[in-house]
Amino acid sequence: MQLINTVLGGLSQGMIFAAFALALVLIWQSTRIVNFAQAPMAMVTTFIALTLIQNGFSYWVGFAVALLSGFVLGALTERLIIRYVDHDNHINPVILTLGFFIVLHAVAAIVFGSDFRSFPAPFGLSGFQIGDTTLAITPNRVFTIVVVIIVMALLRLLFLKTDLGLTMRAAAFNQEVARILGVRVNRVLTLGWALAAVVGSLAGLLIAGGGLVHPSYMDGVVVYGFVAAVLGGLDSPTGAVVGGLLVGVTLALVSGYLGSGLVPLAALIVLVIVLLVRPGGLFSTSTERTV
């Protein structure tokens, strides 16, 4: 039973990593940028939701406003910051997102404070009971699993079955060619950042549910979510979910049987192995070409 509960706990935690990995996949597919500021952006919108809830609004009102805030924050980030950086060197936008990471942390600490604050959960936090055994999975974690699967399906539908998804991918790969074909690249890039921020905000809400939030509460998820995204492949929403589950279960087994102190090392080993064996990720569809 310990093994079952350890695996169930790993699957639940893996879905948390997958939620954040999906935001990284979306921003990568739509802009070809890894946004390391995704976590503090989600943190800010989560605090907006918490402020509303603590002022008498329902959880679902705060939930909806947080997603809307994420959309606006993502669009403004692209329009006011990212658009004016030199994209010829691909490292420049990444460095800028790291700087934005620090700025958002500082602003959030000033506006919302640095204290730990309890964030409500929409569903129960007690594990399901089977006879005398309590399983390490709760109704709230089931909600998380369902939401992540729905988001994964919607992202697959967006990028594989819709003209908008094709347009976003074209603008991300080659802006000049996309403009020649009539694509309004600037608008498409803004939309990509906005949608990615919505998914990031959703991840922040799922991670916060039933726990404590503070300006740094998502920092640890950045590492494991990034590992999950790389493991599955930055081009694959399905890969992000599978990668999150693999990382979650692996780290749960390491923590349960070898010690929690080895968890960061285990994550690093997983990342290194994937980069050595399959750099594009397990679900990568890109192939090498000899020129």
Tab-separated table of C-alpha atoms in Angstrom:
chain	number	residue	atom	x	y	z
A	1	MET	CA	0.000	0.000	0.000
A	2	GLN	CA	2.914	2.339	0.621
A	3	LEU	CA	4.044	1.870	-2.978
A	4	ILE	CA	0.520	2.564	-4.267
A	5	ASN	CA	0.207	5.739	-2.217
A	6	THR	CA	3.682	6.859	-3.250
A	7	VAL	CA	2.839	6.406	-6.927
A	8	LEU	CA	-0.563	8.109	-6.513
A	9	GLY	CA	1.104	11.012	-4.758
A	10	GLY	CA	3.666	11.205	-7.554
A	11	LEU	CA	0.952	11.202	-10.209
A	12	SER	CA	-0.894	13.999	-8.420
A	13	GLN	CA	2.269	16.049	-8.066
A	14	GLY	CA	3.183	15.237	-11.640
A	15	MET	CA	-0.030	16.831	-12.862
A	16	ILE	CA	1.021	20.013	-11.062
A	17	PHE	CA	4.313	19.965	-12.957
A	18	ALA	CA	2.408	19.195	-16.163
A	19	ALA	CA	0.156	22.239	-15.696
A	20	PHE	CA	3.167	24.543	-15.641
A	21	ALA	CA	4.899	22.605	-18.426
A	22	LEU	CA	1.860	23.197	-20.668
A	23	ALA	CA	2.329	26.957	-20.249
A	24	LEU	CA	5.982	26.600	-21.304
A	25	VAL	CA	4.978	24.494	-24.315
A	26	LEU	CA	2.380	27.054	-25.392
A	27	ILE	CA	4.744	30.017	-25.201
A	28	TRP	CA	7.459	28.020	-27.000
A	29	GLN	CA	5.191	26.912	-29.839
A	30	SER	CA	3.696	30.352	-30.350
A	31	THR	CA	6.824	32.517	-29.932
A	32	ARG	CA	9.894	30.225	-29.770
A	33	ILE	CA	10.835	31.757	-26.405
A	34	VAL	CA	11.250	30.014	-23.055
A	35	ASN	CA	9.564	32.404	-20.628
A	36	PHE	CA	11.156	32.012	-17.201
A	37	ALA	CA	8.924	34.819	-15.910
A	38	GLN	CA	5.904	32.543	-16.386
A	39	ALA	CA	5.965	31.542	-12.713
A	40	PRO	CA	5.920	35.029	-11.122
A	41	MET	CA	3.326	36.146	-13.679
A	42	ALA	CA	1.108	33.297	-12.491
A	43	MET	CA	1.921	34.178	-8.886
A	44	VAL	CA	0.697	37.743	-9.392
A	45	THR	CA	-2.617	36.590	-10.862
A	46	THR	CA	-3.037	34.080	-8.041
A	47	PHE	CA	-2.660	36.885	-5.500
A	48	ILE	CA	-5.264	38.874	-7.411
A	49	ALA	CA	-7.647	35.931	-7.053
A	50	LEU	CA	-6.818	35.582	-3.354
A	51	THR	CA	-7.473	39.289	-2.745
A	52	LEU	CA	-10.931	38.975	-4.291
A	53	ILE	CA	-11.736	35.818	-2.325
A	54	GLN	CA	-10.656	37.402	0.947
A	55	ASN	CA	-12.923	40.358	0.172
A	56	GLY	CA	-16.023	38.210	-0.028
A	57	PHE	CA	-16.109	37.032	-3.635
A	58	SER	CA	-16.497	33.338	-4.436
A	59	TYR	CA	-13.600	31.109	-5.386
A	60	TRP	CA	-14.854	30.871	-8.958
A	61	VAL	CA	-15.058	34.646	-9.374
A	62	GLY	CA	-11.445	34.903	-8.230
A	63	PHE	CA	-10.578	32.009	-10.552
A	64	ALA	CA	-12.101	33.741	-13.593
A	65	VAL	CA	-10.574	37.135	-12.781
A	66	ALA	CA	-7.142	35.527	-12.349
A	67	LEU	CA	-7.343	33.984	-15.821
A	68	LEU	CA	-8.487	37.281	-17.315
A	69	SER	CA	-5.673	39.090	-15.481
A	70	GLY	CA	-3.214	36.568	-16.891
A	71	PHE	CA	-4.443	37.267	-20.417
A	72	VAL	CA	-3.987	41.014	-19.961
A	73	LEU	CA	-0.599	40.656	-18.235
A	74	GLY	CA	0.708	38.361	-20.971
A	75	ALA	CA	-0.439	40.704	-23.738
A	76	LEU	CA	1.073	43.755	-22.016
A	77	THR	CA	4.352	41.919	-21.408
A	78	GLU	CA	4.717	41.228	-25.124
A	79	ARG	CA	3.533	44.669	-26.277
A	80	LEU	CA	5.548	46.758	-23.812
A	81	ILE	CA	8.653	44.666	-23.111
A	82	ILE	CA	9.378	41.655	-25.308
A	83	ARG	CA	8.563	43.327	-28.631
A	84	TYR	CA	11.404	45.850	-28.281
A	85	VAL	CA	14.230	43.431	-27.537
A	86	ASP	CA	16.575	42.296	-30.318
A	87	HIS	CA	15.315	38.851	-31.398
A	88	ASP	CA	18.225	38.164	-33.765
A	89	ASN	CA	20.078	36.729	-30.806
A	90	HIS	CA	17.659	34.209	-29.286
A	91	ILE	CA	19.220	34.488	-25.838
A	92	ASN	CA	18.189	38.143	-25.446
A	93	PRO	CA	14.458	37.526	-24.805
A	94	VAL	CA	15.330	34.717	-22.378
A	95	ILE	CA	17.614	36.994	-20.359
A	96	LEU	CA	14.888	39.627	-20.377
A	97	THR	CA	12.352	37.159	-18.930
A	98	LEU	CA	14.829	36.321	-16.160
A	99	GLY	CA	15.073	40.023	-15.323
A	100	PHE	CA	11.293	40.318	-15.423
A	101	PHE	CA	11.189	37.342	-13.032
A	102	ILE	CA	13.136	39.351	-10.452
A	103	VAL	CA	11.100	42.528	-10.987
A	104	LEU	CA	7.756	40.754	-10.509
A	105	HIS	CA	9.010	39.129	-7.305
A	106	ALA	CA	10.005	42.493	-5.897
A	107	VAL	CA	6.753	44.193	-6.937
A	108	ALA	CA	4.642	41.363	-5.525
A	109	ALA	CA	6.466	41.530	-2.190
A	110	ILE	CA	5.763	45.267	-2.001
A	111	VAL	CA	2.115	45.079	-3.073
A	112	PHE	CA	0.981	41.810	-1.488
A	113	GLY	CA	3.566	41.361	1.258
A	114	SER	CA	5.925	38.480	1.943
A	115	ASP	CA	3.789	36.652	4.501
A	116	PHE	CA	2.517	33.132	3.907
A	117	ARG	CA	-1.212	33.214	3.154
A	118	SER	CA	-3.657	30.335	2.898
A	119	PHE	CA	-5.296	29.807	-0.487
A	120	PRO	CA	-8.647	27.954	-0.564
A	121	ALA	CA	-9.304	24.826	-2.595
A	122	PRO	CA	-12.501	24.351	-4.625
A	123	PHE	CA	-12.840	20.723	-3.545
A	124	GLY	CA	-11.965	18.523	-0.580
A	125	LEU	CA	-8.406	17.956	0.606
A	126	SER	CA	-8.963	14.606	2.341
A	127	GLY	CA	-7.855	11.463	0.534
A	128	PHE	CA	-10.397	8.993	-0.775
A	129	GLN	CA	-11.259	6.274	1.705
A	130	ILE	CA	-11.293	2.598	0.709
A	131	GLY	CA	-12.161	0.546	3.754
A	132	ASP	CA	-9.615	1.436	6.407
A	133	THR	CA	-7.154	2.762	3.844
A	134	THR	CA	-6.818	6.409	2.834
A	135	LEU	CA	-5.478	6.893	-0.679
A	136	ALA	CA	-2.987	9.667	-1.369
A	137	ILE	CA	-5.272	11.423	-3.831
A	138	THR	CA	-7.939	13.997	-3.006
A	139	PRO	CA	-10.997	15.410	-4.802
A	140	ASN	CA	-9.031	18.609	-5.349
A	141	ARG	CA	-6.212	16.686	-7.030
A	142	VAL	CA	-8.785	14.893	-9.208
A	143	PHE	CA	-9.997	18.349	-10.263
A	144	THR	CA	-6.405	19.263	-11.142
A	145	ILE	CA	-5.970	16.106	-13.211
A	146	VAL	CA	-9.192	16.714	-15.153
A	147	VAL	CA	-8.325	20.370	-15.843
A	148	VAL	CA	-4.800	19.537	-17.050
A	149	ILE	CA	-6.115	16.847	-19.414
A	150	ILE	CA	-8.689	19.286	-20.828
A	151	VAL	CA	-6.027	21.978	-21.362
A	152	MET	CA	-3.747	19.451	-23.062
A	153	ALA	CA	-6.550	18.425	-25.430
A	154	LEU	CA	-7.396	22.050	-26.222
A	155	LEU	CA	-3.768	22.894	-27.000
A	156	ARG	CA	-3.465	19.890	-29.301
A	157	LEU	CA	-6.642	20.988	-31.030
A	158	LEU	CA	-5.368	24.560	-31.314
A	159	PHE	CA	-2.008	23.744	-32.893
A	160	LEU	CA	-2.991	20.757	-35.031
A	161	LYS	CA	-6.537	21.470	-36.165
A	162	THR	CA	-7.064	25.246	-36.359
A	163	ASP	CA	-5.911	27.998	-38.708
A	164	LEU	CA	-5.039	30.154	-35.694
A	165	GLY	CA	-2.667	27.525	-34.349
A	166	LEU	CA	-0.992	27.148	-37.737
A	167	THR	CA	-0.660	30.932	-37.982
A	168	MET	CA	0.897	31.129	-34.511
A	169	ARG	CA	3.425	28.431	-35.332
A	170	ALA	CA	4.302	30.087	-38.662
A	171	ALA	CA	4.876	33.442	-36.958
A	172	ALA	CA	7.068	31.773	-34.340
A	173	PHE	CA	9.253	29.951	-36.864
A	174	ASN	CA	9.828	32.720	-39.421
A	175	GLN	CA	8.320	36.149	-38.942
A	176	GLU	CA	9.430	37.553	-42.305
A	177	VAL	CA	7.919	34.718	-44.336
A	178	ALA	CA	4.751	34.865	-42.233
A	179	ARG	CA	4.401	38.596	-42.980
A	180	ILE	CA	4.804	37.954	-46.703
A	181	LEU	CA	1.964	35.424	-46.469
A	182	GLY	CA	-0.271	38.036	-44.878
A	183	VAL	CA	0.039	37.084	-41.223
A	184	ARG	CA	-0.229	39.970	-38.745
A	185	VAL	CA	2.774	38.760	-36.833
A	186	ASN	CA	2.699	41.312	-34.010
A	187	ARG	CA	-0.911	40.531	-33.176
A	188	VAL	CA	-0.262	36.795	-33.317
A	189	LEU	CA	2.750	37.060	-30.995
A	190	THR	CA	0.741	39.156	-28.541
A	191	LEU	CA	-2.024	36.566	-28.574
A	192	GLY	CA	0.512	33.796	-28.000
A	193	TRP	CA	1.895	35.536	-24.917
A	194	ALA	CA	-1.619	36.243	-23.651
A	195	LEU	CA	-2.800	32.634	-24.033
A	196	ALA	CA	0.389	31.263	-22.461
A	197	ALA	CA	-0.123	33.591	-19.486
A	198	VAL	CA	-3.688	32.281	-19.126
A	199	VAL	CA	-2.410	28.692	-18.948
A	200	GLY	CA	0.297	29.823	-16.524
A	201	SER	CA	-2.307	31.531	-14.345
A	202	LEU	CA	-4.347	28.337	-14.358
A	203	ALA	CA	-1.268	26.413	-13.241
A	204	GLY	CA	-0.686	28.927	-10.444
A	205	LEU	CA	-4.255	28.499	-9.188
A	206	LEU	CA	-4.039	24.699	-9.298
A	207	ILE	CA	-0.718	24.708	-7.457
A	208	ALA	CA	-1.993	27.133	-4.804
A	209	GLY	CA	-5.250	25.306	-4.094
A	210	GLY	CA	-5.332	24.188	-0.456
A	211	GLY	CA	-1.811	25.435	0.222
A	212	LEU	CA	0.130	28.502	1.283
A	213	VAL	CA	1.080	31.250	-1.149
A	214	HIS	CA	3.817	33.880	-0.988
A	215	PRO	CA	5.846	35.653	-3.691
A	216	SER	CA	8.173	32.655	-4.123
A	217	TYR	CA	5.656	29.823	-3.844
A	218	MET	CA	6.006	28.811	-7.503
A	219	ASP	CA	9.781	29.013	-7.788
A	220	GLY	CA	10.332	25.308	-7.142
A	221	VAL	CA	7.749	24.383	-9.747
A	222	VAL	CA	9.738	26.283	-12.393
A	223	VAL	CA	12.553	23.731	-12.190
A	224	TYR	CA	10.412	20.604	-12.219
A	225	GLY	CA	7.962	22.026	-14.754
A	226	PHE	CA	10.862	22.889	-17.070
A	227	VAL	CA	12.270	19.365	-16.679
A	228	ALA	CA	8.820	17.956	-17.507
A	229	ALA	CA	8.514	20.147	-20.608
A	230	VAL	CA	11.993	19.181	-21.862
A	231	LEU	CA	11.390	15.519	-21.060
A	232	GLY	CA	8.180	15.386	-23.076
A	233	GLY	CA	9.301	17.811	-25.771
A	234	LEU	CA	8.677	21.553	-25.932
A	235	ASP	CA	6.640	21.047	-29.111
A	236	SER	CA	4.174	18.593	-27.569
A	237	PRO	CA	1.299	19.294	-25.128
A	238	THR	CA	0.924	15.543	-24.686
A	239	GLY	CA	4.618	15.301	-23.964
A	240	ALA	CA	4.304	17.992	-21.289
A	241	VAL	CA	1.677	15.950	-19.436
A	242	VAL	CA	3.530	12.653	-19.814
A	243	GLY	CA	6.764	14.356	-18.818
A	244	GLY	CA	5.099	15.847	-15.752
A	245	LEU	CA	3.764	12.448	-14.698
A	246	LEU	CA	7.147	10.773	-15.204
A	247	VAL	CA	8.938	13.473	-13.224
A	248	GLY	CA	6.311	13.401	-10.466
A	249	VAL	CA	6.417	9.624	-10.029
A	250	THR	CA	10.205	9.477	-10.245
A	251	LEU	CA	10.676	12.171	-7.625
A	252	ALA	CA	8.013	10.620	-5.375
A	253	LEU	CA	9.781	7.240	-5.477
A	254	VAL	CA	13.155	8.862	-4.806
A	255	SER	CA	11.720	10.865	-1.905
A	256	GLY	CA	9.828	7.902	-0.445
A	257	TYR	CA	12.573	5.307	-0.652
A	258	LEU	CA	15.880	7.164	-0.856
A	259	GLY	CA	15.222	10.439	0.951
A	260	SER	CA	13.816	13.859	0.083
A	261	GLY	CA	17.300	15.362	-0.001
A	262	LEU	CA	18.016	13.503	-3.241
A	263	VAL	CA	14.989	14.882	-5.100
A	264	PRO	CA	16.783	17.856	-6.764
A	265	LEU	CA	19.652	15.571	-7.800
A	266	ALA	CA	17.187	13.080	-9.279
A	267	ALA	CA	15.531	15.842	-11.309
A	268	LEU	CA	18.934	16.937	-12.629
A	269	ILE	CA	19.846	13.361	-13.581
A	270	VAL	CA	16.553	12.923	-15.448
A	271	LEU	CA	17.151	16.174	-17.354
A	272	VAL	CA	20.734	15.268	-18.285
A	273	ILE	CA	19.760	11.769	-19.470
A	274	VAL	CA	16.993	13.148	-21.691
A	275	LEU	CA	19.258	15.814	-23.186
A	276	LEU	CA	21.904	13.200	-23.944
A	277	VAL	CA	19.634	10.488	-25.321
A	278	ARG	CA	16.819	12.463	-26.959
A	279	PRO	CA	17.489	16.229	-26.887
A	280	GLY	CA	14.161	17.063	-28.530
A	281	GLY	CA	12.176	15.216	-25.865
A	282	LEU	CA	10.303	11.925	-25.859
A	283	PHE	CA	7.468	13.256	-28.023
A	284	SER	CA	9.492	15.454	-30.343
A	285	THR	CA	8.346	15.308	-33.962
A	286	SER	CA	11.260	17.260	-35.434
A	287	THR	CA	13.867	15.380	-37.446
A	288	GLU	CA	17.447	16.176	-38.304
A	289	ARG	CA	18.252	17.144	-41.883
A	290	THR	CA	21.619	16.991	-43.606
A	291	VAL	CA	22.278	20.062	-45.763
